[in-house]
Amino acid sequence: AGGLFVCDYAQFFPDRYDDPRWEAPEYILVWGNNPVVANSDGTLGHWVVESMKRGSKLIVMDPTLTWLAGKADVWFQLRPGTDAALALALCDQIIKDDLYDHEFVSCWCYGFDEFAEHVRQYPVSFAAETCGVPEDLIVEAARKIGRAKSCCLQWGVAMDHTSEGFITGMACFDLMALTGNFENPGGMLAADPAFGMSVTWSPRGSVWDECSEPIPHPERKNHGGYKALEAMNGISPDALLEAMETGEPYPIKAMFMMQNNAIACMGAQPQRILPALQKMEFNVVVDLFLTPTALACADVLLPAACFAERIGITGHQPYALGAIAQAVEPLGECKSDQRIIYELGDRFAGRDHRPWDSEQDFYDYLLRSTGFTYDSLKERAWAYPEFEYRKYEKGLLRPDGTPGFATSTGRYNFYCAEMAYFGFSPFATYEEPPESPVSAPDLAEKYPLVLTTGARKWGFFHSEHRQSPSMRRLHPEPEFLVHPETAAAYGIADGDWCTISNNLGSARLRAHTTVRIRKDTVSADHGWWFPERGPEDGTLFGTLESNINQLVPMRPGKSGLGASYKSQLCRIDRIEE
Ligand SMILES: Nc1nc2c(c(=O)[nH]1)N[C@H]1C(S)=C(S)[C@@H](COP(=O)(O)OP(=O)(O)OC[C@H]3O[C@@H](n4cnc5c(=O)[nH]c(N)nc54)[C@H](O)[C@@H]3O)O[C@H]1N2
Ligand SMILES: Nc1nc2c(c(=O)[nH]1)N[C@H]1C(S)=C(S)[C@@H](COP(=O)(O)OP(=O)(O)OC[C@H]3O[C@@H](n4cnc5c(=O)[nH]c(N)nc54)[C@H](O)[C@@H]3O)O[C@H]1N2
Ligand SMILES: [Mo]
């Protein structure tokens, strides 16, 4: 599609739902996402609810009955990791029923005929079998989506968290293109940075060029042989870990860790990351707390100023820009992250490299192409750029100002030449997760249950807030969801401490039995450590005791752009007291 697109909840309008141009999406596909809990990346969950009050209906793809799934017209309780099969079958059915958007497809898409041929290998019967959902439900959903005036994809991280998550994303976007749901009211809207601010994850136009200066050591591109990562100049996480362990293709001697808790939360296989980090000659951790990562690895721990102690801007909201004001002076020796980075930069590159003096100057610099300064933005509270629908018709998506999408063909690419160049199918395909009952039946004999991890919880942000009594009261201990019948089959009762294990490792969590989850699946917490133990007892706050990431391989899939947090195999055993 040539960029990032998000659902239309009227967030681009200052008067929101009252703007006469806006229409509530007829269907919102809540796919591997729990927005009322997660509120991720600038999308607030209550927007979904506000849209529902104004007529939106839901189709939810989730192995667990979430609050939103309970309010859906259609709920697909699919097997984790099989999302692409469902998306492609929905496409096939919509084409068979001739419910696709002929005009959008013929004028604005590339490779449709071949795509239509391609998806014939994914009939609803295939997806029903693969995903473990009723066939007639897929047909019903396809007709609802195909006939809807508008429909949008509220896509979550569960999609990314399978090894071929990148390709799953393609399949879901294909469904949106097929039904003409780009840049229409209630559809998918381009999410470029507001006012063209020079900070973005959206690879489009001048902003991207500005951010992608060549790296100083071109030989140090450890993209692990993943073509897509090579093209993006990205380091692959598995190749990095291997380099830390083996010194190949070059040794890694130091690590700078800011805003993450690598061994408790961020990384798969912490049992490999921990010794690899401890082997480094020098580690810096910048954090608000003494985390397990800091305790285990840091030679220097720099105390960061928290959000209330520094200024900022709401960087990646595409629909508006806002300033974050400072409430109090930083305590003790704390400094803001940006200050730590640029003062450190001074030591490497000299003071002359930066055209700003203070944090505020830094934000003025970042805002230089937007027409705002930090102060003028603060006056405005929220600043909304002009908004228009159907930007592809008006030449507002492509850097050269011509109509179309910001892709190689200028169209939405069902046929993606870049994927062919990387050595993949140019069309979205379905692949089983590498460890699944279907792809690894032998392993599944030993580890019969499907494991998904890390579903977000109200009280915690990843590994954060375990030391906050009010948050901890909401979730006192690590737990996993399991169907009561499944639990009973393994002699497990609600509240029992259990071991979840597989071929890579094991973790200790408490069973929470609930009929909300698929019978073949368990859903385990991530990010657990126990700050209440203090740093002295030699267990690193118990961070490897209940750490579910020990069961997850460090593997970004064939494309280099996936992860396996949501689709492993496991077994569960009650721990005898
Ligand atoms: N309170 C709180 N909010 C957060 C965070 C937090 O830690 N705490 N983390 C933030 C971050 S960084 C992120 S990335 C976002 C992520 O937020 P979300 O995208 O909502 O991610 P999850 O909660 O991991 O998963 C969402 C849903 O996917 C379901 N699911 C699990 N496996 C699969 C699968 O294979 N397929 C499908 N279709 N569904 C599946 C889960 O049951 C869950 O209901 O949340 C952000 N917001
Ligand atoms: N099993 C499993 N693992 C997962 C996931 C999953 O779903 N399942 N989700 C993955 C995802 S999507 C993500 S994004 C990662 C997140 O993984 P991490 O980035 O490791 O997440 P956090 O635990 O939130 O760690 C953030 C750290 O930053 C500190 N911090 C907070 N504010 C500031 C600040 O202003 N400055 C500084 N310097 N530090 C600050 C906090 O104290 C905390 O220690 O986890 C991934 N890991
Ligand atoms: Mo995330």
Tab-separated table of N, CA and C in Angstrom, residues 84 155 158-173 228-229 232 416 418-419 422 424-425 428-429 556-563:
chain	number	residue	atom	x	y	z
A	84	ALA	N	-3.428	-15.531	8.472
A	84	ALA	CA	-3.324	-15.299	7.026
A	84	ALA	C	-4.261	-16.229	6.262
A	155	TRP	N	-5.854	-3.601	13.302
A	155	TRP	CA	-4.911	-4.724	13.364
A	155	TRP	C	-4.001	-4.591	14.562
A	158	ALA	N	-0.769	-9.174	17.536
A	158	ALA	CA	-0.838	-10.636	17.387
A	158	ALA	C	-0.538	-11.035	15.947
A	159	MET	N	-0.874	-10.135	15.038
A	159	MET	CA	-0.583	-10.397	13.624
A	159	MET	C	0.928	-10.431	13.369
A	160	ASP	N	1.643	-9.482	13.936
A	160	ASP	CA	3.113	-9.425	13.757
A	160	ASP	C	3.817	-10.558	14.483
A	161	HIS	N	3.201	-11.021	15.579
A	161	HIS	CA	3.878	-11.966	16.459
A	161	HIS	C	3.775	-13.413	16.002
A	162	THR	N	3.689	-13.641	14.678
A	162	THR	CA	3.888	-14.994	14.159
A	162	THR	C	5.087	-14.906	13.230
A	163	SER	N	5.697	-16.052	12.927
A	163	SER	CA	6.983	-15.950	12.241
A	163	SER	C	6.834	-15.286	10.873
A	164	GLU	N	5.715	-15.531	10.177
A	164	GLU	CA	5.506	-14.824	8.905
A	164	GLU	C	4.453	-13.720	9.071
A	165	GLY	N	4.558	-13.006	10.162
A	165	GLY	CA	3.596	-11.950	10.463
A	165	GLY	C	3.538	-10.866	9.405
A	166	PHE	N	4.667	-10.597	8.781
A	166	PHE	CA	4.712	-9.567	7.732
A	166	PHE	C	3.771	-9.937	6.584
A	167	ILE	N	3.799	-11.228	6.221
A	167	ILE	CA	2.972	-11.690	5.102
A	167	ILE	C	1.501	-11.744	5.524
A	168	THR	N	1.253	-12.039	6.792
A	168	THR	CA	-0.121	-11.983	7.312
A	168	THR	C	-0.670	-10.561	7.147
A	169	GLY	N	0.160	-9.587	7.443
A	169	GLY	CA	-0.244	-8.193	7.255
A	169	GLY	C	-0.615	-7.897	5.808
A	170	MET	N	0.189	-8.428	4.880
A	170	MET	CA	-0.133	-8.254	3.448
A	170	MET	C	-1.522	-8.808	3.141
A	171	ALA	N	-1.795	-10.018	3.642
A	171	ALA	CA	-3.071	-10.679	3.345
A	171	ALA	C	-4.243	-9.842	3.854
A	172	CYS	N	-4.099	-9.277	5.033
A	172	CYS	CA	-5.189	-8.482	5.609
A	172	CYS	C	-5.369	-7.169	4.850
A	173	PHE	N	-4.270	-6.564	4.439
A	173	PHE	CA	-4.385	-5.341	3.635
A	173	PHE	C	-5.012	-5.650	2.267
A	228	ALA	N	14.684	-8.524	3.162
A	228	ALA	CA	13.863	-7.352	3.486
A	228	ALA	C	14.596	-6.459	4.490
A	229	LEU	N	15.282	-7.086	5.436
A	229	LEU	CA	16.031	-6.293	6.418
A	229	LEU	C	17.206	-5.595	5.756
A	232	MET	N	16.007	-2.551	4.164
A	232	MET	CA	15.643	-1.513	5.136
A	232	MET	C	16.830	-1.073	5.970
A	416	CYS	N	3.290	-7.933	-5.439
A	416	CYS	CA	4.305	-7.066	-4.850
A	416	CYS	C	5.675	-7.449	-5.404
A	418	GLU	N	8.537	-6.162	-4.945
A	418	GLU	CA	9.602	-6.178	-3.941
A	418	GLU	C	9.693	-7.552	-3.280
A	419	MET	N	8.535	-8.146	-3.000
A	419	MET	CA	8.554	-9.472	-2.380
A	419	MET	C	9.196	-10.480	-3.333
A	422	PHE	N	12.818	-10.103	-3.177
A	422	PHE	CA	13.387	-10.679	-1.948
A	422	PHE	C	13.408	-12.209	-1.995
A	424	PHE	N	10.502	-14.105	-2.320
A	424	PHE	CA	9.251	-14.666	-1.802
A	424	PHE	C	8.190	-14.643	-2.889
A	425	SER	N	7.070	-15.287	-2.586
A	425	SER	CA	5.931	-15.150	-3.486
A	425	SER	C	5.538	-13.678	-3.516
A	428	ALA	N	0.486	-12.543	-1.131
A	428	ALA	CA	0.376	-13.016	0.252
A	428	ALA	C	0.057	-14.507	0.230
A	429	THR	N	0.754	-15.252	1.080
A	429	THR	CA	0.568	-16.701	1.107
A	429	THR	C	0.267	-17.114	2.548
A	556	PRO	N	13.014	-14.307	13.455
A	556	PRO	CA	12.122	-13.346	12.819
A	556	PRO	C	11.437	-13.858	11.552
A	557	GLY	N	11.354	-15.156	11.349
A	557	GLY	CA	10.678	-15.682	10.156
A	557	GLY	C	11.510	-15.498	8.905
A	558	LYS	N	10.968	-15.951	7.780
A	558	LYS	CA	11.746	-15.889	6.530
A	558	LYS	C	11.989	-14.460	6.060
A	559	SER	N	11.017	-13.605	6.305
A	559	SER	CA	11.150	-12.234	5.822
A	559	SER	C	12.079	-11.421	6.717
A	560	GLY	N	12.298	-11.887	7.940
A	560	GLY	CA	13.065	-11.088	8.898
A	560	GLY	C	12.187	-10.113	9.659
A	561	LEU	N	10.894	-10.125	9.376
A	561	LEU	CA	10.001	-9.124	9.960
A	561	LEU	C	8.864	-9.759	10.757
A	562	GLY	N	9.133	-10.910	11.347
A	562	GLY	CA	8.114	-11.535	12.191
A	562	GLY	C	8.696	-11.869	13.544
A	563	ALA	N	7.896	-12.535	14.388
A	563	ALA	CA	8.348	-12.998	15.698
A	563	ALA	C	7.422	-14.147	16.074
